[in-house]
Every structure is written in structure tokens, then in C-alpha cells.
PDB file of C-alpha atoms in Angstrom:
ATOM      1  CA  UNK A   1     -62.510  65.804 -53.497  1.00 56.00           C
ATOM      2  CA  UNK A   2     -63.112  63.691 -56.735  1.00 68.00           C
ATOM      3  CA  UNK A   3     -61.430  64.826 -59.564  1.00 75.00           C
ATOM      4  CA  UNK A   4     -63.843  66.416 -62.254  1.00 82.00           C
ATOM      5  CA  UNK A   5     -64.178  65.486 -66.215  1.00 88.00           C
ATOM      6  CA  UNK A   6     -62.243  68.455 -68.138  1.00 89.00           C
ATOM      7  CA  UNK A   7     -61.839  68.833 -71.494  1.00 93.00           C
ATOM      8  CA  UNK A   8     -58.139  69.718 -72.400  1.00 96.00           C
ATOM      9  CA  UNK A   9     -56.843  70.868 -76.030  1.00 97.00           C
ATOM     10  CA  UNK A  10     -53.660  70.529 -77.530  1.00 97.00           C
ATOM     11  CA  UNK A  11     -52.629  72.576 -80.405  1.00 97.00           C
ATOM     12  CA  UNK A  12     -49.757  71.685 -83.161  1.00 97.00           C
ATOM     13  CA  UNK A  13     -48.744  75.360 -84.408  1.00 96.00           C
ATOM     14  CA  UNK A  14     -46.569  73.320 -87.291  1.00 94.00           C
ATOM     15  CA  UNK A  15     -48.685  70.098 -87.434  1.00 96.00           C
ATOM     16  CA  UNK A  16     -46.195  67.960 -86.188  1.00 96.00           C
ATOM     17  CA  UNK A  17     -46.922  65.565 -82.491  1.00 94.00           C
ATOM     18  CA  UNK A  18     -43.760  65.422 -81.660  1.00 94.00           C
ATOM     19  CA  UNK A  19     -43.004  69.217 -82.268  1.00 97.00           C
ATOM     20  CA  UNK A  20     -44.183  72.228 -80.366  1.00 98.00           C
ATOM     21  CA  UNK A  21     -47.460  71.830 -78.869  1.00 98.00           C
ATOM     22  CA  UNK A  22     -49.956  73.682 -76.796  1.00 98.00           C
ATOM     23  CA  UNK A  23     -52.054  72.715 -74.048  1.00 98.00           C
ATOM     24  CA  UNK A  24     -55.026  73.983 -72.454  1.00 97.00           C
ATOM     25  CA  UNK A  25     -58.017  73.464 -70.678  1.00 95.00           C
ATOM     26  CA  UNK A  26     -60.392  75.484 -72.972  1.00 89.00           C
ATOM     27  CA  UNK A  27     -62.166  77.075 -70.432  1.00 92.00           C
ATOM     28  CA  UNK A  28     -59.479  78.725 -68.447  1.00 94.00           C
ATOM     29  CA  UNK A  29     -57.090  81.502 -69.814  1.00 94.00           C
ATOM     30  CA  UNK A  30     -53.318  79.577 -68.794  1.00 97.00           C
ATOM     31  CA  UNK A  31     -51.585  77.829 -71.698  1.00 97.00           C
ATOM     32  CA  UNK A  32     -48.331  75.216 -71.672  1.00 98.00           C
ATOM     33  CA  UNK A  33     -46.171  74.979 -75.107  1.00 98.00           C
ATOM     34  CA  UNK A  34     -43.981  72.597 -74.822  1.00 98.00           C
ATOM     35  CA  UNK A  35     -41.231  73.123 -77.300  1.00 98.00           C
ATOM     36  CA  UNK A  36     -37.968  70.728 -78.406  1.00 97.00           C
ATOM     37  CA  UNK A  37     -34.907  72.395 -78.018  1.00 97.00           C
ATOM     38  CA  UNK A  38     -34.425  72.292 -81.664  1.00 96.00           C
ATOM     39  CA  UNK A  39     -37.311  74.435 -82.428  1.00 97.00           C
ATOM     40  CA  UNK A  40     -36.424  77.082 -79.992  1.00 97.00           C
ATOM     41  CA  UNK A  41     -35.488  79.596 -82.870  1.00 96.00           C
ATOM     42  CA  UNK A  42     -39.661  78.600 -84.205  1.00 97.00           C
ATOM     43  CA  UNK A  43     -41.191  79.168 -80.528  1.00 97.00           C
ATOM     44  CA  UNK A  44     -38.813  82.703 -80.198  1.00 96.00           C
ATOM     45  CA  UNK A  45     -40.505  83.646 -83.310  1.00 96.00           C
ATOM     46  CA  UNK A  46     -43.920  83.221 -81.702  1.00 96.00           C
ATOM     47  CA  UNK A  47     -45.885  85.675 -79.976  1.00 94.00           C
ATOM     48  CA  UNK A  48     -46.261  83.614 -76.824  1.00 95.00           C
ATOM     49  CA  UNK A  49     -42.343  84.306 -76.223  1.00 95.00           C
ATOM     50  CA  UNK A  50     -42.916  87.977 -75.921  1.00 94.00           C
ATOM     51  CA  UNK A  51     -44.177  87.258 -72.519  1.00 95.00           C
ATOM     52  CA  UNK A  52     -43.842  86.870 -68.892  1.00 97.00           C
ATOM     53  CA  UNK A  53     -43.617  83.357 -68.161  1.00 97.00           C
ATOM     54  CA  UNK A  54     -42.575  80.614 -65.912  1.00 98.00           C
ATOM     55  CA  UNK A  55     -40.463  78.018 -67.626  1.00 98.00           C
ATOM     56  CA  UNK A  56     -39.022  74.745 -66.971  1.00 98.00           C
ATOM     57  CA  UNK A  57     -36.366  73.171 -68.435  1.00 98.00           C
ATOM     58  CA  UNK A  58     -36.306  69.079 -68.678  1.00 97.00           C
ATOM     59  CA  UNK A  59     -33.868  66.601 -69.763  1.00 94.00           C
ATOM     60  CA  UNK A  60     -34.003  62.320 -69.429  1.00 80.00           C
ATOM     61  CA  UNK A  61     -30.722  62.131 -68.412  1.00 62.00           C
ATOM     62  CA  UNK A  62     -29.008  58.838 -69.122  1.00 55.00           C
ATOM     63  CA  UNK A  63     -30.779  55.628 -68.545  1.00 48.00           C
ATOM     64  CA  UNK A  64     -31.822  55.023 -65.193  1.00 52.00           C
ATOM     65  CA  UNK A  65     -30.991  58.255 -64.282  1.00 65.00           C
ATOM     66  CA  UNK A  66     -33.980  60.407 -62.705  1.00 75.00           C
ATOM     67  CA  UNK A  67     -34.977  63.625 -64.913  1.00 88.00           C
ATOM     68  CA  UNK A  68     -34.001  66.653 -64.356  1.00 93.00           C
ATOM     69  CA  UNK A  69     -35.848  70.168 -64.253  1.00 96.00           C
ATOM     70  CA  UNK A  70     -34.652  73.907 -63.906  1.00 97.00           C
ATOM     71  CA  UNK A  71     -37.176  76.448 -63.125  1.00 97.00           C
ATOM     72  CA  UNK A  72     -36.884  79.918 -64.187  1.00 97.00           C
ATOM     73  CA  UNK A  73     -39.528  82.769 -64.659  1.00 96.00           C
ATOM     74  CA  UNK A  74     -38.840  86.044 -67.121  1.00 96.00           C
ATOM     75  CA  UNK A  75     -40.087  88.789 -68.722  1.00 93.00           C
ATOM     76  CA  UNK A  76     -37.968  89.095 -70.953  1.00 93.00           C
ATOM     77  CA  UNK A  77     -37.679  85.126 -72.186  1.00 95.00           C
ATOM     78  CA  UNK A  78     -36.009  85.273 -75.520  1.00 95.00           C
ATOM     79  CA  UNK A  79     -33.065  86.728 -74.312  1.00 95.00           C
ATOM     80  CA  UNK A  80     -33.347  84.020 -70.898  1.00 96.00           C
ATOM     81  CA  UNK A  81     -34.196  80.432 -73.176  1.00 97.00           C
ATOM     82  CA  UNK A  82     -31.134  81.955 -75.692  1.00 96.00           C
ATOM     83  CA  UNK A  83     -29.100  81.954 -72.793  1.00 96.00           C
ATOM     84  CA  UNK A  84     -30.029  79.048 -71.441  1.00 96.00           C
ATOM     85  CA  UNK A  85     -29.354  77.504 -75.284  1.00 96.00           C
ATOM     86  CA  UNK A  86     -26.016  78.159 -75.105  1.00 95.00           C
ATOM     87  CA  UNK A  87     -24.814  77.647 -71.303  1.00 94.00           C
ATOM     88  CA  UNK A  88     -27.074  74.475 -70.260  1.00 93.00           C
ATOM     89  CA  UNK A  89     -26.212  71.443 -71.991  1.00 93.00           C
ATOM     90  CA  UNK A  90     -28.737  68.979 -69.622  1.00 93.00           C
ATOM     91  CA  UNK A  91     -32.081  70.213 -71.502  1.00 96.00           C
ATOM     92  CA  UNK A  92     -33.985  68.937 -73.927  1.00 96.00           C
ATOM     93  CA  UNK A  93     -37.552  70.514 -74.158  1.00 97.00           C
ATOM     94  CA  UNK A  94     -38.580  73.787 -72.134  1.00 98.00           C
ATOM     95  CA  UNK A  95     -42.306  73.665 -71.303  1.00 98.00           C
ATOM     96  CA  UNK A  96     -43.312  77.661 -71.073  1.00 98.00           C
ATOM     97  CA  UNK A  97     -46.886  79.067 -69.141  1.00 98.00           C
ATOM     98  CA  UNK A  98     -47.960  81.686 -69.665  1.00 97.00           C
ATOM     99  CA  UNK A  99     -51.731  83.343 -69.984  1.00 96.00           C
ATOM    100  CA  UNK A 100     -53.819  83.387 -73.110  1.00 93.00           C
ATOM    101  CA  UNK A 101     -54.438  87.134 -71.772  1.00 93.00           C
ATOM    102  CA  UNK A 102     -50.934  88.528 -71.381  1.00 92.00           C
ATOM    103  CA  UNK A 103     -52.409  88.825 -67.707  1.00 93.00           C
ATOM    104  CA  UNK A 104     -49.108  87.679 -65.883  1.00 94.00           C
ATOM    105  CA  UNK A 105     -46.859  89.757 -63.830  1.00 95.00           C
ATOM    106  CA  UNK A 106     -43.599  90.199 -62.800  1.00 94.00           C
ATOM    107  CA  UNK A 107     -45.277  89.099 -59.280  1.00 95.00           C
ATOM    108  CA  UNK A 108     -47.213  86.150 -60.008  1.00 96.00           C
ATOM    109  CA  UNK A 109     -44.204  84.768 -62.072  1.00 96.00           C
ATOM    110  CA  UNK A 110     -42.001  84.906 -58.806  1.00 96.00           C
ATOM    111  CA  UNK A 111     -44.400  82.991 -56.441  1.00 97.00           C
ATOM    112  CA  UNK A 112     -44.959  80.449 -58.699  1.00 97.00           C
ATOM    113  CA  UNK A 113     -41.275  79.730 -59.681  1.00 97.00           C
ATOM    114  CA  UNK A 114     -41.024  79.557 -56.165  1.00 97.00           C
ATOM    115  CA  UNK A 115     -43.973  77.343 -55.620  1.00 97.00           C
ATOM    116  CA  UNK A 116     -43.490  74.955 -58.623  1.00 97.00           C
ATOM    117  CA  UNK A 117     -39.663  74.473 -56.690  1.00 96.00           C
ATOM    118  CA  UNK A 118     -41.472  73.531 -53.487  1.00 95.00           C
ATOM    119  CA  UNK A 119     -43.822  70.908 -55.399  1.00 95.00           C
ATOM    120  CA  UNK A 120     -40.771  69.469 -57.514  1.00 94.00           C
ATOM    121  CA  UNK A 121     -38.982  68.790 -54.258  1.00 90.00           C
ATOM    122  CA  UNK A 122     -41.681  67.432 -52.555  1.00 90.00           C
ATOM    123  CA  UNK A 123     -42.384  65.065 -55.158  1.00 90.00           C
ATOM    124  CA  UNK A 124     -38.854  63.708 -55.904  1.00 85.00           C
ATOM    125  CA  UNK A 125     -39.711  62.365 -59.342  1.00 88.00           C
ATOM    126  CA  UNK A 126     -37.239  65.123 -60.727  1.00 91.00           C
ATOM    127  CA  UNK A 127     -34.070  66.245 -60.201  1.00 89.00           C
ATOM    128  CA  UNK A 128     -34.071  69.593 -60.069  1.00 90.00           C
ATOM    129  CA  UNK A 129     -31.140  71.762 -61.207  1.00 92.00           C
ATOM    130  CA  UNK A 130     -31.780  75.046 -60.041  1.00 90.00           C
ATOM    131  CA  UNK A 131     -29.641  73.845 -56.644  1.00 76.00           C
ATOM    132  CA  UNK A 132     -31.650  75.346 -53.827  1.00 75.00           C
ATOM    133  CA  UNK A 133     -35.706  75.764 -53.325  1.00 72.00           C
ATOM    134  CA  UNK A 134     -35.413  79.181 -53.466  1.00 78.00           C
ATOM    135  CA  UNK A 135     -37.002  82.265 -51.298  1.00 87.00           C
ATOM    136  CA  UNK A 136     -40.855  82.752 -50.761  1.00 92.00           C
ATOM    137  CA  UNK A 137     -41.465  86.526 -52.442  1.00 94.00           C
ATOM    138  CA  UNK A 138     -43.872  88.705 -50.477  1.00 92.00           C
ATOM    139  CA  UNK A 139     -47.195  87.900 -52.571  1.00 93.00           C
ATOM    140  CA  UNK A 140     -50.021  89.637 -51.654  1.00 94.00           C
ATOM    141  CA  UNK A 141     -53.271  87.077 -50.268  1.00 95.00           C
ATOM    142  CA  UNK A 142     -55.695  87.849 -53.424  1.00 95.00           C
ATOM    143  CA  UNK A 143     -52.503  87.603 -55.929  1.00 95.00           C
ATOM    144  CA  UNK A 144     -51.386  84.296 -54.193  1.00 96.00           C
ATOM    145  CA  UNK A 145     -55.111  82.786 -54.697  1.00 96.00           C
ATOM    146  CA  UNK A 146     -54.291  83.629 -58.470  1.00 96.00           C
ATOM    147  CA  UNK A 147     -51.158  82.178 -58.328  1.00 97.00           C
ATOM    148  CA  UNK A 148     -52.604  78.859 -56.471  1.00 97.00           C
ATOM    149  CA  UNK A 149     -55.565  78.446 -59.648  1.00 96.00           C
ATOM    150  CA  UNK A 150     -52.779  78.676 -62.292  1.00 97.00           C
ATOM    151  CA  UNK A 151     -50.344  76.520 -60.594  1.00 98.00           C
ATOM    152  CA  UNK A 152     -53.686  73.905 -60.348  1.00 96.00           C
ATOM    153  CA  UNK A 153     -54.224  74.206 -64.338  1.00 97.00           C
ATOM    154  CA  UNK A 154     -50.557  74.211 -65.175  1.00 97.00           C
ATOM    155  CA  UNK A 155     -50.568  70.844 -63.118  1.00 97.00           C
ATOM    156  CA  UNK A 156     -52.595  69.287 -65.076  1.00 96.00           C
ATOM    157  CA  UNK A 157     -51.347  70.747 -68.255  1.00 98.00           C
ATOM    158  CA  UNK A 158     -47.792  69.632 -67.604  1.00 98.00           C
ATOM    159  CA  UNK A 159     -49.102  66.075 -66.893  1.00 95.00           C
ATOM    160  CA  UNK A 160     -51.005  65.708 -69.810  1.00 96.00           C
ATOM    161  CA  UNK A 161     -48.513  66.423 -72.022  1.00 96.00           C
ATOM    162  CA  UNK A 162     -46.003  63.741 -70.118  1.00 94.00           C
ATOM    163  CA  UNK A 163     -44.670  65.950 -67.405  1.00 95.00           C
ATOM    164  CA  UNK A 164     -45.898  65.218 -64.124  1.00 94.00           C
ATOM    165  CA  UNK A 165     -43.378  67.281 -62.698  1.00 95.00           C
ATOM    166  CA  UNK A 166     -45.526  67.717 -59.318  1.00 95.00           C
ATOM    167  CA  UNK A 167     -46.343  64.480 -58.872  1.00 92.00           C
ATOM    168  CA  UNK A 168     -45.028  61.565 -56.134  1.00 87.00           C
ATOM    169  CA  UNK A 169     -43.515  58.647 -57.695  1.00 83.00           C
ATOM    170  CA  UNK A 170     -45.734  56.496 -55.882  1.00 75.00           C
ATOM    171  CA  UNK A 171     -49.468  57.264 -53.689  1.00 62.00           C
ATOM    172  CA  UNK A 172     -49.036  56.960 -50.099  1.00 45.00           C
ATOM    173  CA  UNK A 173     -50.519  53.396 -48.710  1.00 42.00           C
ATOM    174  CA  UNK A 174     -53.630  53.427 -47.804  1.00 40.00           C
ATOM    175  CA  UNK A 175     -56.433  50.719 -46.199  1.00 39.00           C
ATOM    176  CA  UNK A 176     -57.102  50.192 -50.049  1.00 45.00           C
ATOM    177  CA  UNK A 177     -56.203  46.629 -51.321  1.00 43.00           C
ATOM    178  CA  UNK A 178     -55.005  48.559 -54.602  1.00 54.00           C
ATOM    179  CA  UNK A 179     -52.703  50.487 -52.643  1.00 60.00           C
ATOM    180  CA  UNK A 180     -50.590  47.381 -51.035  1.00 77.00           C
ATOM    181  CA  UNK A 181     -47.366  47.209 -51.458  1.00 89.00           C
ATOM    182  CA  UNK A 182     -45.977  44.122 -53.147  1.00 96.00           C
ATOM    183  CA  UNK A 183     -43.097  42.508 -51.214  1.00 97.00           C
ATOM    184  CA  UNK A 184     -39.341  40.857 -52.778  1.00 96.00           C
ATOM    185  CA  UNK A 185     -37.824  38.882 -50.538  1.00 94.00           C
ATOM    186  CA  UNK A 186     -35.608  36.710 -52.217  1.00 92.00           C
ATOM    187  CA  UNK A 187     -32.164  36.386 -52.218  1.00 91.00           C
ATOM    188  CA  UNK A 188     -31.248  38.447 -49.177  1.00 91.00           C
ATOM    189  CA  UNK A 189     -33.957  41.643 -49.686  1.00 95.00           C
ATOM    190  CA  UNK A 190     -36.438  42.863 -48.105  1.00 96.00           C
ATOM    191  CA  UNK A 191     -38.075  45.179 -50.773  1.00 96.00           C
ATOM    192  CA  UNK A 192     -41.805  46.754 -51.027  1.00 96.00           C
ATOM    193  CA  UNK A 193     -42.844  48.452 -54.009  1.00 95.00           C
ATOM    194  CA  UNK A 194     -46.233  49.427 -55.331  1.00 94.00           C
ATOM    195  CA  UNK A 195     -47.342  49.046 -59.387  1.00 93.00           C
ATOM    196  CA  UNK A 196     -47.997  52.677 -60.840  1.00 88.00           C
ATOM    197  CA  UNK A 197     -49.409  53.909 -64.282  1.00 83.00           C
ATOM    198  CA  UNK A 198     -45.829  54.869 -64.469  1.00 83.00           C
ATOM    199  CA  UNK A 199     -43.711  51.816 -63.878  1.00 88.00           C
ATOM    200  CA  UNK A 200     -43.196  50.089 -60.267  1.00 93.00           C
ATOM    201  CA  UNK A 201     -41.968  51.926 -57.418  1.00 93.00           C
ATOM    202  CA  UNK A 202     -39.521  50.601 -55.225  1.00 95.00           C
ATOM    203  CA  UNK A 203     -39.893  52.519 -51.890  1.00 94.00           C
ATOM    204  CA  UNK A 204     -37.811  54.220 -49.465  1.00 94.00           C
ATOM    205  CA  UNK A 205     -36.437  52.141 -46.718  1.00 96.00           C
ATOM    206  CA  UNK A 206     -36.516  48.861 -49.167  1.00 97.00           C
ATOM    207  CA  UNK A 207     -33.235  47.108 -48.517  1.00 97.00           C
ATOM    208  CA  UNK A 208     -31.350  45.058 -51.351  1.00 96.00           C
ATOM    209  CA  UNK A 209     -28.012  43.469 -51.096  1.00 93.00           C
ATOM    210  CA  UNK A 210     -24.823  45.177 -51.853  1.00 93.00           C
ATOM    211  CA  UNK A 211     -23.062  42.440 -53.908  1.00 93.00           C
ATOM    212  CA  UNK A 212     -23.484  41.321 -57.187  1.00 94.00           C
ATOM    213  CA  UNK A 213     -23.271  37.751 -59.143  1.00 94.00           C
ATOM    214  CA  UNK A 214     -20.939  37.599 -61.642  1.00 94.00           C
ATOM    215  CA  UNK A 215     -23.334  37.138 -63.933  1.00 93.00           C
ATOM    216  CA  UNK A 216     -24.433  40.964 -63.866  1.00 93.00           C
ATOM    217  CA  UNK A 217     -20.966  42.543 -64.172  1.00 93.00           C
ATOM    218  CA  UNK A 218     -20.748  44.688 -66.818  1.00 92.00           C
ATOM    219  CA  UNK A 219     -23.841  44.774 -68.084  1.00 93.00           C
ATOM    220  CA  UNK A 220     -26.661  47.490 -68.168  1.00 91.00           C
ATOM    221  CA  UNK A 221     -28.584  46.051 -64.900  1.00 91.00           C
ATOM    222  CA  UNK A 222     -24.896  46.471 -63.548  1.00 92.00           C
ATOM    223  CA  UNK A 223     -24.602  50.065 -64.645  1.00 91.00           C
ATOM    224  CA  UNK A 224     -27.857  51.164 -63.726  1.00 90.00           C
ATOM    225  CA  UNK A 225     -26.969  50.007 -59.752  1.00 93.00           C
ATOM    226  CA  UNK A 226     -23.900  51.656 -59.520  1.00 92.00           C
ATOM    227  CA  UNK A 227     -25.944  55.062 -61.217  1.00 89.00           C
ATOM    228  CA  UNK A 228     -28.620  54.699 -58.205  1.00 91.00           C
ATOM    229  CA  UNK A 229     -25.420  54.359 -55.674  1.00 92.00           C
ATOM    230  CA  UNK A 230     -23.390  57.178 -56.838  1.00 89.00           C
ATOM    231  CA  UNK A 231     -27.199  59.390 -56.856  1.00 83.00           C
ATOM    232  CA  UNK A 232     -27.531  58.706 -53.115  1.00 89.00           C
ATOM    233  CA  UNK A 233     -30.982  56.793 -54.395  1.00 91.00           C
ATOM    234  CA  UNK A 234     -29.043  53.649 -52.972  1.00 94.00           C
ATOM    235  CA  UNK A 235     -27.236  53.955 -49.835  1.00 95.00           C
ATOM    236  CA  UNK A 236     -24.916  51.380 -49.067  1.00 95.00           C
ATOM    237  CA  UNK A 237     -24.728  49.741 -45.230  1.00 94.00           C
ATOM    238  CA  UNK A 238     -22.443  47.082 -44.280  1.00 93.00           C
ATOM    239  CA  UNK A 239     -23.150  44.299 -47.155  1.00 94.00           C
ATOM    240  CA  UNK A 240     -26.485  45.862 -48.052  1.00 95.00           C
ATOM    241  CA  UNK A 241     -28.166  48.386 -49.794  1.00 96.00           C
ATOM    242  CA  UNK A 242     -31.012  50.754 -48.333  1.00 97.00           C
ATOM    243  CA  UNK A 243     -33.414  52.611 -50.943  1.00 96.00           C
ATOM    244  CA  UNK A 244     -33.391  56.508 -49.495  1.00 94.00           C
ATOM    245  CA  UNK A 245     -36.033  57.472 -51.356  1.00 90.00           C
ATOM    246  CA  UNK A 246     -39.029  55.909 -53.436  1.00 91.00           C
ATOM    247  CA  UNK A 247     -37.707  55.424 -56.865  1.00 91.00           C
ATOM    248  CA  UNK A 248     -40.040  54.808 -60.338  1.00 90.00           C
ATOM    249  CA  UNK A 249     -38.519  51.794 -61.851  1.00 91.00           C
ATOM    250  CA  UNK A 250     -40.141  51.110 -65.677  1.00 88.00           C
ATOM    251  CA  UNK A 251     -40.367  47.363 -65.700  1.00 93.00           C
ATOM    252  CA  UNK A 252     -40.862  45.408 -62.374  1.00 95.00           C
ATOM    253  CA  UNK A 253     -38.174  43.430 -63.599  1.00 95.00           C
ATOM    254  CA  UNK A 254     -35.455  46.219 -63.293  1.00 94.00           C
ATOM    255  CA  UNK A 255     -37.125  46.939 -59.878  1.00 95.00           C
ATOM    256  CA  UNK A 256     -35.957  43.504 -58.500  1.00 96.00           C
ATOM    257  CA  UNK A 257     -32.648  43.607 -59.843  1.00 96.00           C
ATOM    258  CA  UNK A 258     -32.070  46.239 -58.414  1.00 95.00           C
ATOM    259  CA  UNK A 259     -32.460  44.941 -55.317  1.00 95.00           C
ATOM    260  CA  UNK A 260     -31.251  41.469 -55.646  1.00 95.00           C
ATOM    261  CA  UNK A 261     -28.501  41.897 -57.438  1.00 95.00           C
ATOM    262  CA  UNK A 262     -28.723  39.102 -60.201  1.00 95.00           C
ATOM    263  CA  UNK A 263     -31.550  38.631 -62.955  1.00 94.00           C
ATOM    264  CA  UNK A 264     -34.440  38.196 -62.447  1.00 94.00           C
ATOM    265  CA  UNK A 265     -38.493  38.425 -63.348  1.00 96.00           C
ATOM    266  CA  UNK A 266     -39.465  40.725 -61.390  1.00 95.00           C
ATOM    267  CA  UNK A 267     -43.549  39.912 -62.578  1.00 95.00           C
ATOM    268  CA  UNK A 268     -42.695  36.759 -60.693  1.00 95.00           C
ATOM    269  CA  UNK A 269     -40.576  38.010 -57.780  1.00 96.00           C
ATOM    270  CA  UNK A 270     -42.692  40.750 -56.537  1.00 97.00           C
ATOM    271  CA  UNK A 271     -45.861  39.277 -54.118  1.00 95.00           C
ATOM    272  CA  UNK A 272     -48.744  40.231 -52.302  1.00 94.00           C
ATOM    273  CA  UNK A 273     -48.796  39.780 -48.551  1.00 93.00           C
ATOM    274  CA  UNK A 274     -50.738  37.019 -49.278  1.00 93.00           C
ATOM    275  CA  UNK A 275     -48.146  35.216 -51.927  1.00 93.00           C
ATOM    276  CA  UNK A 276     -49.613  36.155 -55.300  1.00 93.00           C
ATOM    277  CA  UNK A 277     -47.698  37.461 -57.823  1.00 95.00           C
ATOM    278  CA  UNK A 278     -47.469  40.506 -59.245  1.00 94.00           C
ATOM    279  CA  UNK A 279     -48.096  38.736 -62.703  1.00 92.00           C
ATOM    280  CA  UNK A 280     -51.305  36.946 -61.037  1.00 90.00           C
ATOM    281  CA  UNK A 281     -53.052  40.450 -59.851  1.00 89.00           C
ATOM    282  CA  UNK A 282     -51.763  42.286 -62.576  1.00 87.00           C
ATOM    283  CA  UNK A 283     -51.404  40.608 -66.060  1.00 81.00           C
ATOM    284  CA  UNK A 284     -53.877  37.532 -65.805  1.00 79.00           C
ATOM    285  CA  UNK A 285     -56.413  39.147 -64.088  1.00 66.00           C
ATOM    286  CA  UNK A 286     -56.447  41.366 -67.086  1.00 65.00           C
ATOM    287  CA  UNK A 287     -56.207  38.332 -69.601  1.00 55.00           C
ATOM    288  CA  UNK A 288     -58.858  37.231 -67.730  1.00 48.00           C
TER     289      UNK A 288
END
């Protein structure tokens, strides 16, 4: 089905973009605040915090580390988020839904922490902290078709405001040209990877070698490898490395080190099936 035009608002309750904000499509009745952890004591102050929600916690991590997500669903959720304040140190904004109505029960809230835990691992793009994917509550058929049409808005909520929590990392291949991978195979790999809105995506089964020019020791590049290695994202085999899973990259450049194990350009090293660049397809045709 093609995706429809919608018309999405975001509030600022104390003016400020980069401080709490709430999303919502204006013609349905579920809301997302996103809050910084630093204006937790401004959100617990708010009405919205008086009710049952579904919550997720998010934090960057370290560079080149994937982000990380816990899930969580309360009725009571200033005394949950105060706990959460003081025993999880990973966090750094909690992202709250709840209904415009005060319509959300104890029993919607518990299918769709459950669901949203199913989606996250699905997609892969997070890390999620909660440690298992959790039980599937007995939901009764016309509550879980509820529970399906918030989890839909809160989707796209989420994603608007930069959390695309639900999302793949990268769109399965299709017979579109736009969907081709673009191959690296210099230097010993054997990499495919498609070009994303988000950064390129290296995908699983790509294979890199293991070593490293001297060049790259100790350096970020460097770092990063050994993060992707010791987060099972690289596996190593014999003198190579094996991708396990697709993995977002932000520059195409850091893709192809990755894999290469040395500098490089990774506009330049990444090709279509048919030996263009990645540069060619995507940065001159747009200059063009």
C-alpha cells in the first residue's frame, strides 16, 4: 500500500527544539514527548506523566556503537522514569506514548511493550537492553486491533522525531535498480552494501579482512573495528572478517574501512555491478 500524506505536529511545551517536544498526527488521539534526561524533573511535573504509558529509553552509546533502547510500560511512571534516573546510567532521552484521552490501560500498555520488543528485534537498528523479548500477554482480538493502530501512529511518531526504532537498517533488495547493492572488492573483500537516507549499510554476510595496515593502528577507524568485533557485528574466520548482521555505517567511507582494513574513500570504493561508483550514481548525478 502507498504511504498516505499526513500532517504531523510537534509541540515545544518550553519553546526550546532541542528540549521536550511533542508529536502527533493531529487527527488521531496518541501523542510521543520526547524528553532529555535533564528535563525529567520538567516532564514529571507535567500532566502527561500522570499516565499509563509505554516508554522507551535511548542512549548513542559511544561512537560506532549501535543505540540502545529499554522498553518499559507503567501506570504509575513518575515513580518508574525516577527509578530508572537513578539505576540506568546508558539513557539519554525517554520518548513516552501515551493518549491525548487518558484512554490507555493497564492492558493495552502490556501488548504493546511486548510488541514494540518484537519490532526492535526484528529490526536490529537498536540494541535493546531490556535482555529478553519478553512474553505475549493474553490481549483480547478487538483490544489487540487497538493496540496494532497505536503502535502504527507511534511508528511514525518515533521516526519523525529521529527514532526509527522499528525500522531495518537497510530495505530488502528488490528487482528495483535503486535497491542494488553496491559491491567493495578491493583489497581482499567481498562487501555489498546499499546507500540509505540514513548512512550506507554494509550487509550481513559481507566479508572484510581480519588484518590491519599499520597505518590504521591506533586510530579511530582502528577503534571502531575492534567495537564491531567485540559486538559480534563482526565475526572473525580464519584471516577474515564476516558481517553477521546488516550494519548502518554514516559515511560510505567508514563502511569500506571497515571492511578493508586501511583508508580509504569509500564514495570511490563502493560500485555498481556494472563498475560505477557510488560517487557517479550518487553525488554527480545530483550535481548534475
Amino acid at each position: 500500500m502507498t504511504p498516505r500524506p499526513k500532517t504531523i505536529q510537534i509541540y515545544l511545551p518550553g519553546g526550546d527544539p532541542r528540549g521536550i517536544r511533542v508529536a502527533e498526527i493531529t487527527t488521531r488521539i496518541v501523542q510521543v514527548l520526547e524528553v532529555p534526561r535533564s528535563l525529567l524533573p520538567e516532564f514529571l511535573a507535567m500532566p502527561e506523566s500522570d499516565q499509563v504509558a509505554v516508554y522507551f529509553l535511548v542512549g548513542q552509546g559511544d561512537d560506532g556503537d549501535d543505540p540502545r533502547v529499554y522498553v518499559g510500560q507503567s501506570g504509575d511512571l513518575r515513580a518508574r522514569l525516577s527509578q530508572h534516573h537513578k539505576q540506568k546510567d546508558f539513557w539519554e532521552r525517554v520518548l513516552v506514548m501515551v493518549s491525548r484521552t487518558d484512554s490507555l490501560t493497564q492492558t493495552h500498555a502490556l501488548f504493546l511493550e511486548w510488541h514494540c520488543m518484537q519490532a526492535i528485534q526484528k529490526a536490529g537498528r537498536f540494541v535493546a537492553e531490556n535482555g529478553n523479548k519478553g512474553v505475549r500477554p493474553h490481549t483480547p482480538a478487538p483490544l489487540e486491533a487497538d493496540c496494532l493502530e497505536i503502535f502504527e501512529t507511534g511508528h511514525m511518531l518515533l521516526a519523525t522525531l529521529g527514532y526509527p526504532l522499528f525500522d531495518a537498517v537497510a530495505k530488502s533488495t528488490t528487482g528495483n535498480s535503486d535497491d542494488q547493492p553496491f559491491l567493495c572488492r578491493s583489497s581482499g573483500a567481498d562487501g555489498r552494501g546499499v546507500y540509505t537516507s540514513d548512512g550506507f549499510v554494509v550487509l550481513k554476510g559481507s566479508r572484510g579482512r581480519k588484518d590491519i595496515v599499520a597505518s590504521l593502528v591506533g586510530t579511530a577507524s582502528a577503534s571502531h573495528r575492534e567495537s564491531l568485533i567485540e559486538a559480534g557485528v563482526l565475526a572473525v574466520d580464519g584471516d577474515m572478517v564476516i558481517f553477521t548482521r546488516d550494519h548502518l555505517f554514516r559515511t560510505p567511507s567508514g563502511a569500506a574501512i571497515a571492511l578493508m582494513g586501511r583508508t580509504a574513500n569509500g564514495w570511490l570504493e563502493w560500485k555498481s555491478k556494472d563498475g560505477q561508483t557510488l560517487d557517479a550514481l550518487k553525488r554527480q548525478s545530483v550535481q548534475a
